Amino acid sequence: MVDPAVKDKAAEIIKKVVERFGPAYSKHYVLAIAQAKMAEQLAKPEKFMLEQRPPPDDKSPPLMTGYLMKEGAVRKNWKKRYFVVKPNFEIDYYEKDNMKKKKGTIQPVGFRVHTDLGNTFVERAKALAEKVGIDVDKLPKPKTYPEGTVELYHPRRRCWYVKLDDEKTRDDWIKAFRTCCLNCPDLTIDDEYHEVAFPKAMRELRWSLGRCGWYSKGNEQQVLSETISEELEWEVMGDVYAKLRTMPGPAMSMARKKAQQMMDGMVGTAVKPAWAAASQAPAQVRPKVEPVVAQQVEPIGKEKAKLREKLKEKCQEQLDKGATEFVAPHVEKLCKLLSPEADAAMAATKKAVEEQLDAAITAKCDDAALTELDRKGRSRFRNYEARQGRRGPYDPPW
């Protein structure tokens, strides 16, 4: 069990993080609207515009399908399921290939695909032993999986275990899983301002907590929960792990798991309503804020556009002046200097091409065919040169 003092400290940290995120998200959402309206004022209509590819819909064909064996979440038994990799890189699995009874969906954003589970579990056990501060031999031995099992791994979410028995399609499935992990969409709200505001709000939140660098992708609630869990790992869970060192391996592992589950429950209880309130901003705030921001930004955007045009004209004027005074005279001299060498190189290239063509024709044609081909070629060149008013039967058009 976790001490009440540890629970209170964890609750304070959760409250602090949630209270910091709300204002940061609202600020960056309004800033995203202002930046978009400013860009509209500065944008110029293009003569040629490329159309964006439409997002995949439910009618698009799946990227990959097939039967695979999947480990259950509760009973840990193996069940045969029909997997469907959708065009949006989510993975659905059904009871049968008629796809009438869907059993679940895997959203692998932020996941990793592990194929060598033996070495993976050993390295994971070493990292855990180092983190807790005990000998790795005291930890319980990791579970063994059948050969050909692939793990879709995330350190704080449910991990998926799938058996790939067919060697012909094994590499294709591994490639498909890794592609889904890289390209599966993370944000759940379809709003262009939200797509800009949420990552910036998360970066500001992490900086305010002293956490910088990479963080796992996922939907909004997952990312916020994992940020809080990371803060708890630094501030709270170290004391909890220190008290577990004297326990035997299996008991320590179980106690550690129970403590993490309790902390995750506290985080989920706090984050779910907090994000539910924050997620209403795109629907409630945007209709009210967007017209006001657009009205305030419009005169600024116009003045900025005028200033940009003036700077462009001044820069172009200086560039034209420099090109006329300093570049043009030297270019003319260089052209005169290099012209004989260029003509000689062109003549040498022409001669080499003619020799290669003559050699190829001679090797593949008999004398009669070669004579006829030469006669036709000369006739065509003479006709062309007569039209162009040029001399020389073999001078090319250039």
Tab-separated table of C-alpha atoms in Angstrom:
chain	number	residue	atom	x	y	z
A	1	MET	CA	0.000	0.000	0.000
A	2	VAL	CA	1.044	3.592	-0.647
A	3	ASP	CA	1.346	5.967	2.286
A	4	PRO	CA	-1.369	8.660	2.596
A	5	ALA	CA	1.354	11.319	2.495
A	6	VAL	CA	2.506	9.998	-0.877
A	7	LYS	CA	-1.081	10.068	-2.141
A	8	ASP	CA	-1.510	13.666	-1.017
A	9	LYS	CA	1.730	14.691	-2.713
A	10	ALA	CA	0.663	12.933	-5.901
A	11	ALA	CA	-2.725	14.670	-5.791
A	12	GLU	CA	-1.019	18.072	-5.454
A	13	ILE	CA	1.225	17.357	-8.449
A	14	ILE	CA	-1.731	16.222	-10.562
A	15	LYS	CA	-3.678	19.339	-9.650
A	16	LYS	CA	-0.687	21.582	-10.437
A	17	VAL	CA	-0.185	20.061	-13.896
A	18	VAL	CA	-3.868	20.169	-14.825
A	19	GLU	CA	-4.206	23.795	-13.705
A	20	ARG	CA	-1.177	24.810	-15.794
A	21	PHE	CA	-2.374	23.066	-18.936
A	22	GLY	CA	-5.775	24.799	-19.234
A	23	PRO	CA	-4.529	28.415	-19.549
A	24	ALA	CA	-1.635	27.346	-21.783
A	25	TYR	CA	-3.993	25.583	-24.186
A	26	SER	CA	-6.434	28.493	-24.315
A	27	LYS	CA	-3.600	30.960	-24.978
A	28	HIS	CA	-2.105	28.937	-27.821
A	29	TYR	CA	-5.530	28.325	-29.348
A	30	VAL	CA	-6.186	32.065	-29.607
A	31	LEU	CA	-2.643	32.630	-30.902
A	32	ALA	CA	-3.216	29.966	-33.566
A	33	ILE	CA	-6.316	31.841	-34.741
A	34	ALA	CA	-4.384	35.127	-34.854
A	35	GLN	CA	-1.498	33.580	-36.804
A	36	ALA	CA	-3.872	31.990	-39.305
A	37	LYS	CA	-5.717	35.268	-39.899
A	38	MET	CA	-2.427	37.124	-40.263
A	39	ALA	CA	-1.278	34.578	-42.840
A	40	GLU	CA	-4.513	35.098	-44.774
A	41	GLN	CA	-3.821	38.826	-44.967
A	42	LEU	CA	-0.285	38.252	-46.221
A	43	ALA	CA	-1.090	35.443	-48.635
A	44	LYS	CA	-1.158	36.134	-52.349
A	45	PRO	CA	-3.338	34.199	-54.762
A	46	GLU	CA	-1.272	31.728	-56.732
A	47	LYS	CA	-1.873	31.155	-60.412
A	48	PHE	CA	-1.363	27.420	-60.099
A	49	MET	CA	-2.404	25.591	-56.937
A	50	LEU	CA	-1.949	21.891	-56.261
A	51	GLU	CA	-4.955	20.147	-54.803
A	52	GLN	CA	-4.493	18.353	-51.521
A	53	ARG	CA	-5.092	14.640	-51.501
A	54	PRO	CA	-8.375	13.924	-49.693
A	55	PRO	CA	-8.098	11.917	-46.471
A	56	PRO	CA	-9.035	8.240	-46.685
A	57	ASP	CA	-12.626	7.354	-45.916
A	58	ASP	CA	-14.379	4.154	-44.861
A	59	LYS	CA	-14.862	3.154	-48.493
A	60	SER	CA	-11.126	3.068	-49.221
A	61	PRO	CA	-9.703	-0.463	-49.485
A	62	PRO	CA	-7.696	-1.735	-46.498
A	63	LEU	CA	-3.917	-1.721	-46.664
A	64	MET	CA	-3.591	-5.313	-45.450
A	65	THR	CA	-5.843	-8.092	-44.137
A	66	GLY	CA	-5.409	-11.610	-42.791
A	67	TYR	CA	-5.911	-14.022	-39.895
A	68	LEU	CA	-3.466	-13.738	-36.972
A	69	MET	CA	-3.262	-15.144	-33.448
A	70	LYS	CA	-3.648	-12.480	-30.724
A	71	GLU	CA	-3.106	-12.759	-26.988
A	72	GLY	CA	-6.115	-11.752	-24.883
A	73	ALA	CA	-5.986	-8.828	-22.503
A	74	VAL	CA	-7.383	-10.588	-19.421
A	75	ARG	CA	-7.109	-14.356	-19.729
A	76	LYS	CA	-3.894	-14.196	-21.767
A	77	ASN	CA	-5.068	-17.002	-24.050
A	78	TRP	CA	-4.473	-17.032	-27.807
A	79	LYS	CA	-7.383	-16.347	-30.133
A	80	LYS	CA	-7.609	-16.296	-33.901
A	81	ARG	CA	-8.692	-12.890	-35.187
A	82	TYR	CA	-9.085	-11.330	-38.622
A	83	PHE	CA	-6.865	-8.223	-38.746
A	84	VAL	CA	-7.609	-5.269	-41.025
A	85	VAL	CA	-5.090	-2.428	-41.472
A	86	LYS	CA	-7.226	0.596	-42.378
A	87	PRO	CA	-6.112	3.448	-44.674
A	88	ASN	CA	-5.876	5.769	-41.658
A	89	PHE	CA	-3.310	3.334	-40.151
A	90	GLU	CA	-5.568	2.095	-37.371
A	91	ILE	CA	-5.838	-1.682	-36.963
A	92	ASP	CA	-9.220	-3.351	-36.468
A	93	TYR	CA	-9.591	-7.011	-35.613
A	94	TYR	CA	-12.739	-9.095	-36.097
A	95	GLU	CA	-13.966	-12.501	-35.055
A	96	LYS	CA	-14.237	-13.666	-38.692
A	97	ASP	CA	-13.379	-12.422	-42.155
A	98	ASN	CA	-17.007	-11.400	-42.826
A	99	MET	CA	-16.151	-8.382	-40.614
A	100	LYS	CA	-19.551	-8.359	-38.918
A	101	LYS	CA	-18.399	-8.606	-35.296
A	102	LYS	CA	-15.535	-6.261	-34.486
A	103	LYS	CA	-13.624	-7.230	-31.352
A	104	GLY	CA	-11.431	-4.160	-30.998
A	105	THR	CA	-9.245	-1.460	-32.509
A	106	ILE	CA	-5.529	-0.837	-32.079
A	107	GLN	CA	-4.366	2.767	-32.334
A	108	PRO	CA	-0.586	2.224	-32.397
A	109	VAL	CA	0.495	5.861	-32.374
A	110	GLY	CA	3.596	6.137	-30.198
A	111	PHE	CA	4.110	2.345	-30.135
A	112	ARG	CA	7.172	0.334	-31.134
A	113	VAL	CA	7.332	-3.064	-32.824
A	114	HIS	CA	9.623	-5.640	-31.172
A	115	THR	CA	10.371	-8.912	-32.932
A	116	ASP	CA	13.085	-10.434	-30.709
A	117	LEU	CA	11.107	-10.693	-27.469
A	118	GLY	CA	13.756	-12.679	-25.578
A	119	ASN	CA	16.408	-9.968	-25.733
A	120	THR	CA	13.773	-7.251	-25.381
A	121	PHE	CA	12.483	-8.645	-22.077
A	122	VAL	CA	16.015	-9.140	-20.738
A	123	GLU	CA	16.982	-5.527	-21.475
A	124	ARG	CA	13.710	-4.341	-19.976
A	125	ALA	CA	14.368	-6.327	-16.777
A	126	LYS	CA	17.881	-4.846	-16.509
A	127	ALA	CA	16.490	-1.321	-16.860
A	128	LEU	CA	13.872	-2.009	-14.184
A	129	ALA	CA	16.449	-3.464	-11.791
A	130	GLU	CA	18.686	-0.439	-12.258
A	131	LYS	CA	15.754	1.906	-11.730
A	132	VAL	CA	14.602	0.208	-8.518
A	133	GLY	CA	18.166	-0.380	-7.312
A	134	ILE	CA	18.227	-4.188	-6.897
A	135	ASP	CA	19.994	-7.147	-8.452
A	136	VAL	CA	18.406	-8.253	-11.715
A	137	ASP	CA	18.469	-11.886	-10.530
A	138	LYS	CA	15.925	-11.046	-7.822
A	139	LEU	CA	13.311	-10.134	-10.405
A	140	PRO	CA	10.925	-12.843	-11.627
A	141	LYS	CA	11.802	-14.371	-14.963
A	142	PRO	CA	9.957	-12.762	-17.858
A	143	LYS	CA	7.197	-14.625	-19.616
A	144	THR	CA	8.214	-16.634	-22.670
A	145	TYR	CA	6.274	-16.352	-25.919
A	146	PRO	CA	6.100	-18.713	-28.900
A	147	GLU	CA	8.506	-18.207	-31.760
A	148	GLY	CA	7.253	-15.694	-34.296
A	149	THR	CA	5.482	-13.502	-31.722
A	150	VAL	CA	5.603	-9.750	-32.308
A	151	GLU	CA	5.062	-7.140	-29.596
A	152	LEU	CA	3.435	-3.743	-30.145
A	153	TYR	CA	4.977	-2.031	-27.145
A	154	HIS	CA	4.293	1.134	-25.204
A	155	PRO	CA	5.700	1.741	-21.705
A	156	ARG	CA	2.405	3.009	-20.216
A	157	ARG	CA	-0.351	1.596	-22.410
A	158	ARG	CA	-1.617	-1.855	-23.179
A	159	CYS	CA	0.896	-3.915	-25.145
A	160	TRP	CA	-0.316	-6.211	-27.926
A	161	TYR	CA	1.143	-9.614	-28.728
A	162	VAL	CA	0.504	-11.172	-32.132
A	163	LYS	CA	1.817	-14.453	-33.537
A	164	LEU	CA	3.002	-14.383	-37.141
A	165	ASP	CA	3.265	-18.059	-38.061
A	166	ASP	CA	3.262	-17.637	-41.834
A	167	GLU	CA	6.845	-16.924	-42.913
A	168	LYS	CA	5.667	-15.658	-46.325
A	169	THR	CA	3.665	-12.783	-44.830
A	170	ARG	CA	5.636	-12.253	-41.597
A	171	ASP	CA	7.859	-9.483	-42.979
A	172	ASP	CA	4.856	-7.798	-44.632
A	173	TRP	CA	2.934	-7.715	-41.354
A	174	ILE	CA	5.925	-6.375	-39.425
A	175	LYS	CA	6.363	-3.648	-42.022
A	176	ALA	CA	2.630	-2.837	-41.870
A	177	PHE	CA	2.682	-2.604	-38.048
A	178	ARG	CA	5.702	-0.296	-38.084
A	179	THR	CA	4.119	1.873	-40.767
A	180	CYS	CA	0.987	2.195	-38.618
A	181	CYS	CA	3.069	3.135	-35.556
A	182	LEU	CA	4.687	5.974	-37.521
A	183	ASN	CA	1.628	7.286	-39.366
A	184	CYS	CA	-1.405	6.623	-37.172
A	185	PRO	CA	-3.118	9.946	-36.370
A	186	ASP	CA	-2.762	11.145	-32.805
A	187	LEU	CA	-5.122	14.080	-32.212
A	188	THR	CA	-8.821	13.301	-32.084
A	189	ILE	CA	-10.300	16.782	-32.631
A	190	ASP	CA	-10.524	17.779	-36.290
A	191	ASP	CA	-9.744	21.467	-35.944
A	192	GLU	CA	-6.854	23.265	-37.661
A	193	TYR	CA	-6.267	25.606	-34.711
A	194	HIS	CA	-6.301	22.730	-32.236
A	195	GLU	CA	-3.662	20.888	-34.277
A	196	VAL	CA	-1.336	23.852	-33.721
A	197	ALA	CA	-2.353	24.776	-30.186
A	198	PHE	CA	-2.219	21.414	-28.434
A	199	PRO	CA	1.448	20.517	-29.214
A	200	LYS	CA	2.560	24.041	-28.290
A	201	ALA	CA	0.598	23.931	-25.038
A	202	MET	CA	2.183	20.573	-24.186
A	203	ARG	CA	5.684	21.904	-24.857
A	204	GLU	CA	5.035	24.930	-22.665
A	205	LEU	CA	3.638	22.685	-19.930
A	206	ARG	CA	6.636	20.361	-20.034
A	207	TRP	CA	9.074	23.282	-19.974
A	208	SER	CA	7.307	24.747	-16.939
A	209	LEU	CA	7.759	21.382	-15.191
A	210	GLY	CA	11.436	21.188	-16.129
A	211	ARG	CA	10.807	18.376	-18.617
A	212	CYS	CA	12.130	18.849	-22.112
A	213	GLY	CA	12.868	16.688	-25.120
A	214	TRP	CA	10.956	13.830	-26.703
A	215	TYR	CA	7.605	12.608	-25.424
A	216	SER	CA	5.377	9.821	-26.659
A	217	LYS	CA	2.637	10.578	-29.151
A	218	GLY	CA	-0.984	9.653	-28.609
A	219	ASN	CA	-4.405	11.217	-28.320
A	220	GLU	CA	-4.819	14.289	-26.170
A	221	GLN	CA	-5.876	12.508	-23.018
A	222	GLN	CA	-3.077	9.931	-23.300
A	223	VAL	CA	-0.360	12.560	-23.785
A	224	LEU	CA	-1.583	14.665	-20.874
A	225	SER	CA	-1.892	11.615	-18.608
A	226	GLU	CA	1.588	10.375	-19.492
A	227	THR	CA	3.076	13.813	-18.834
A	228	ILE	CA	1.572	13.749	-15.352
A	229	SER	CA	2.755	10.158	-14.836
A	230	GLU	CA	6.273	11.188	-15.832
A	231	GLU	CA	6.168	13.986	-13.274
A	232	LEU	CA	4.988	11.518	-10.613
A	233	GLU	CA	7.837	9.160	-11.508
A	234	TRP	CA	10.335	11.932	-10.799
A	235	GLU	CA	8.728	13.410	-7.695
A	236	VAL	CA	6.863	10.575	-5.948
A	237	MET	CA	7.495	7.067	-7.202
A	238	GLY	CA	11.206	7.075	-6.295
A	239	ASP	CA	10.299	6.940	-2.585
A	240	VAL	CA	7.788	4.177	-3.276
A	241	TYR	CA	10.332	2.070	-5.176
A	242	ALA	CA	12.909	2.549	-2.424
A	243	LYS	CA	10.574	0.895	0.098
A	244	LEU	CA	10.096	-2.124	-2.185
A	245	ARG	CA	13.763	-3.119	-2.385
A	246	THR	CA	13.617	-5.408	0.648
A	247	MET	CA	10.739	-7.471	-0.769
A	248	PRO	CA	11.286	-10.745	-2.633
A	249	GLY	CA	11.269	-10.511	-6.432
A	250	PRO	CA	7.675	-11.642	-7.182
A	251	ALA	CA	6.208	-9.677	-4.269
A	252	MET	CA	8.143	-6.558	-5.226
A	253	SER	CA	7.025	-6.816	-8.835
A	254	MET	CA	3.397	-7.192	-7.801
A	255	ALA	CA	3.598	-4.304	-5.307
A	256	ARG	CA	5.232	-2.074	-7.910
A	257	LYS	CA	2.500	-2.920	-10.403
A	258	LYS	CA	-0.227	-2.175	-7.866
A	259	ALA	CA	1.371	1.188	-7.004
A	260	GLN	CA	1.551	2.152	-10.668
A	261	GLN	CA	-2.063	1.123	-11.211
A	262	MET	CA	-3.145	3.236	-8.264
A	263	MET	CA	-1.246	6.269	-9.582
A	264	ASP	CA	-2.617	5.736	-13.085
A	265	GLY	CA	-6.118	5.601	-11.620
A	266	MET	CA	-5.581	8.907	-9.831
A	267	VAL	CA	-4.218	10.475	-13.008
A	268	GLY	CA	-7.075	9.181	-15.132
A	269	THR	CA	-9.674	10.415	-12.632
A	270	ALA	CA	-8.200	13.928	-12.781
A	271	VAL	CA	-7.363	14.141	-16.478
A	272	LYS	CA	-10.634	12.870	-17.919
A	273	PRO	CA	-12.863	15.741	-16.686
A	274	ALA	CA	-10.088	18.302	-17.190
A	275	TRP	CA	-9.650	17.368	-20.834
A	276	ALA	CA	-13.418	17.079	-21.320
A	277	ALA	CA	-13.678	20.737	-20.306
A	278	ALA	CA	-10.671	21.862	-22.347
A	279	SER	CA	-11.813	19.962	-25.445
A	280	GLN	CA	-14.925	22.117	-25.643
A	281	ALA	CA	-12.831	25.135	-26.630
A	282	PRO	CA	-12.849	24.455	-30.385
A	283	ALA	CA	-16.638	24.223	-30.433
A	284	GLN	CA	-17.444	26.993	-27.936
A	285	VAL	CA	-14.585	29.487	-28.123
A	286	ARG	CA	-13.916	29.517	-31.857
A	287	PRO	CA	-17.250	31.051	-33.036
A	288	LYS	CA	-16.866	33.875	-30.515
A	289	VAL	CA	-13.136	34.519	-30.715
A	290	GLU	CA	-12.439	34.035	-34.421
A	291	PRO	CA	-14.411	37.081	-35.730
A	292	VAL	CA	-12.955	39.355	-33.036
A	293	VAL	CA	-9.389	38.219	-33.706
A	294	ALA	CA	-9.883	38.578	-37.460
A	295	GLN	CA	-11.139	42.138	-37.010
A	296	GLN	CA	-8.201	43.071	-34.792
A	297	VAL	CA	-5.597	41.410	-37.009
A	298	GLU	CA	-6.830	42.758	-40.359
A	299	PRO	CA	-5.288	46.287	-40.156
A	300	ILE	CA	-2.038	44.846	-38.794
A	301	GLY	CA	-1.896	42.357	-41.641
A	302	LYS	CA	-2.489	45.031	-44.265
A	303	GLU	CA	0.294	47.236	-42.896
A	304	LYS	CA	2.608	44.251	-42.703
A	305	ALA	CA	1.826	43.367	-46.325
A	306	LYS	CA	2.605	46.938	-47.443
A	307	LEU	CA	5.886	46.908	-45.543
A	308	ARG	CA	6.830	43.595	-47.102
A	309	GLU	CA	6.166	44.938	-50.602
A	310	LYS	CA	8.306	48.014	-49.948
A	311	LEU	CA	11.161	45.863	-48.681
A	312	LYS	CA	10.815	43.632	-51.707
A	313	GLU	CA	11.001	46.590	-54.088
A	314	LYS	CA	14.085	48.010	-52.353
A	315	CYS	CA	15.844	44.648	-52.374
A	316	GLN	CA	15.012	44.078	-56.035
A	317	GLU	CA	16.278	47.542	-56.904
A	318	GLN	CA	19.621	46.872	-55.243
A	319	LEU	CA	19.899	43.441	-56.861
A	320	ASP	CA	19.214	44.856	-60.331
A	321	LYS	CA	21.733	47.623	-59.794
A	322	GLY	CA	24.414	45.201	-58.647
A	323	ALA	CA	23.745	42.800	-61.524
A	324	THR	CA	23.966	45.614	-64.076
A	325	GLU	CA	27.114	47.268	-62.694
A	326	PHE	CA	29.163	44.316	-61.449
A	327	VAL	CA	27.881	41.031	-62.852
A	328	ALA	CA	26.942	41.759	-66.479
A	329	PRO	CA	30.422	42.966	-67.638
A	330	HIS	CA	32.139	39.903	-66.220
A	331	VAL	CA	29.554	37.528	-67.680
A	332	GLU	CA	30.130	38.947	-71.141
A	333	LYS	CA	33.905	38.468	-70.794
A	334	LEU	CA	33.463	34.913	-69.531
A	335	CYS	CA	31.196	34.039	-72.450
A	336	LYS	CA	33.770	35.325	-74.946
A	337	LEU	CA	36.539	33.454	-73.136
A	338	LEU	CA	34.695	30.141	-72.924
A	339	SER	CA	33.020	30.224	-76.339
A	340	PRO	CA	35.937	28.608	-78.284
A	341	GLU	CA	36.292	25.829	-75.705
A	342	ALA	CA	32.547	25.188	-75.793
A	343	ASP	CA	32.552	25.003	-79.605
A	344	ALA	CA	35.485	22.587	-79.550
A	345	ALA	CA	33.796	20.391	-76.970
A	346	MET	CA	30.597	20.340	-79.029
A	347	ALA	CA	32.541	19.361	-82.166
A	348	ALA	CA	34.352	16.564	-80.295
A	349	THR	CA	31.070	15.273	-78.896
A	350	LYS	CA	29.485	15.324	-82.348
A	351	LYS	CA	32.415	13.411	-83.844
A	352	ALA	CA	32.352	10.780	-81.077
A	353	VAL	CA	28.598	10.227	-81.476
A	354	GLU	CA	28.945	9.822	-85.240
A	355	GLU	CA	31.762	7.293	-84.796
A	356	GLN	CA	29.731	5.282	-82.311
A	357	LEU	CA	26.697	5.278	-84.584
A	358	ASP	CA	28.757	4.235	-87.598
A	359	ALA	CA	30.341	1.403	-85.618
A	360	ALA	CA	26.980	0.164	-84.343
A	361	ILE	CA	25.379	0.263	-87.782
A	362	THR	CA	28.355	-1.471	-89.396
A	363	ALA	CA	28.267	-4.264	-86.838
A	364	LYS	CA	24.555	-5.024	-87.322
A	365	CYS	CA	24.011	-4.414	-91.087
A	366	ASP	CA	25.371	-6.178	-94.139
A	367	ASP	CA	26.913	-4.232	-97.004
A	368	ALA	CA	23.724	-3.974	-99.057
A	369	ALA	CA	21.622	-2.791	-96.117
A	370	LEU	CA	24.378	-0.382	-95.038
A	371	THR	CA	24.548	1.125	-98.542
A	372	GLU	CA	20.780	1.598	-98.641
A	373	LEU	CA	20.714	3.076	-95.121
A	374	ASP	CA	23.554	5.471	-95.985
A	375	ARG	CA	21.769	6.534	-99.139
A	376	LYS	CA	18.546	7.274	-97.294
A	377	GLY	CA	20.379	9.105	-94.541
A	378	ARG	CA	22.256	11.315	-96.943
A	379	SER	CA	19.074	12.053	-98.869
A	380	ARG	CA	17.240	13.103	-95.689
A	381	PHE	CA	20.063	15.365	-94.547
A	382	ARG	CA	20.309	16.983	-97.978
A	383	ASN	CA	16.566	17.634	-98.024
A	384	TYR	CA	16.726	19.138	-94.551
A	385	GLU	CA	19.711	21.334	-95.377
A	386	ALA	CA	18.100	22.512	-98.566
A	387	ARG	CA	15.149	23.705	-96.524
A	388	GLN	CA	17.394	25.346	-93.940
A	389	GLY	CA	19.806	26.884	-96.502
A	390	ARG	CA	22.802	25.117	-94.933
A	391	ARG	CA	25.709	23.170	-96.433
A	392	GLY	CA	27.233	19.866	-95.501
A	393	PRO	CA	25.277	16.600	-95.767
A	394	TYR	CA	26.014	15.418	-92.243
A	395	ASP	CA	25.739	18.578	-90.154
A	396	PRO	CA	23.043	17.948	-87.508
A	397	PRO	CA	20.148	20.395	-87.035
A	398	TRP	CA	21.763	21.964	-83.944
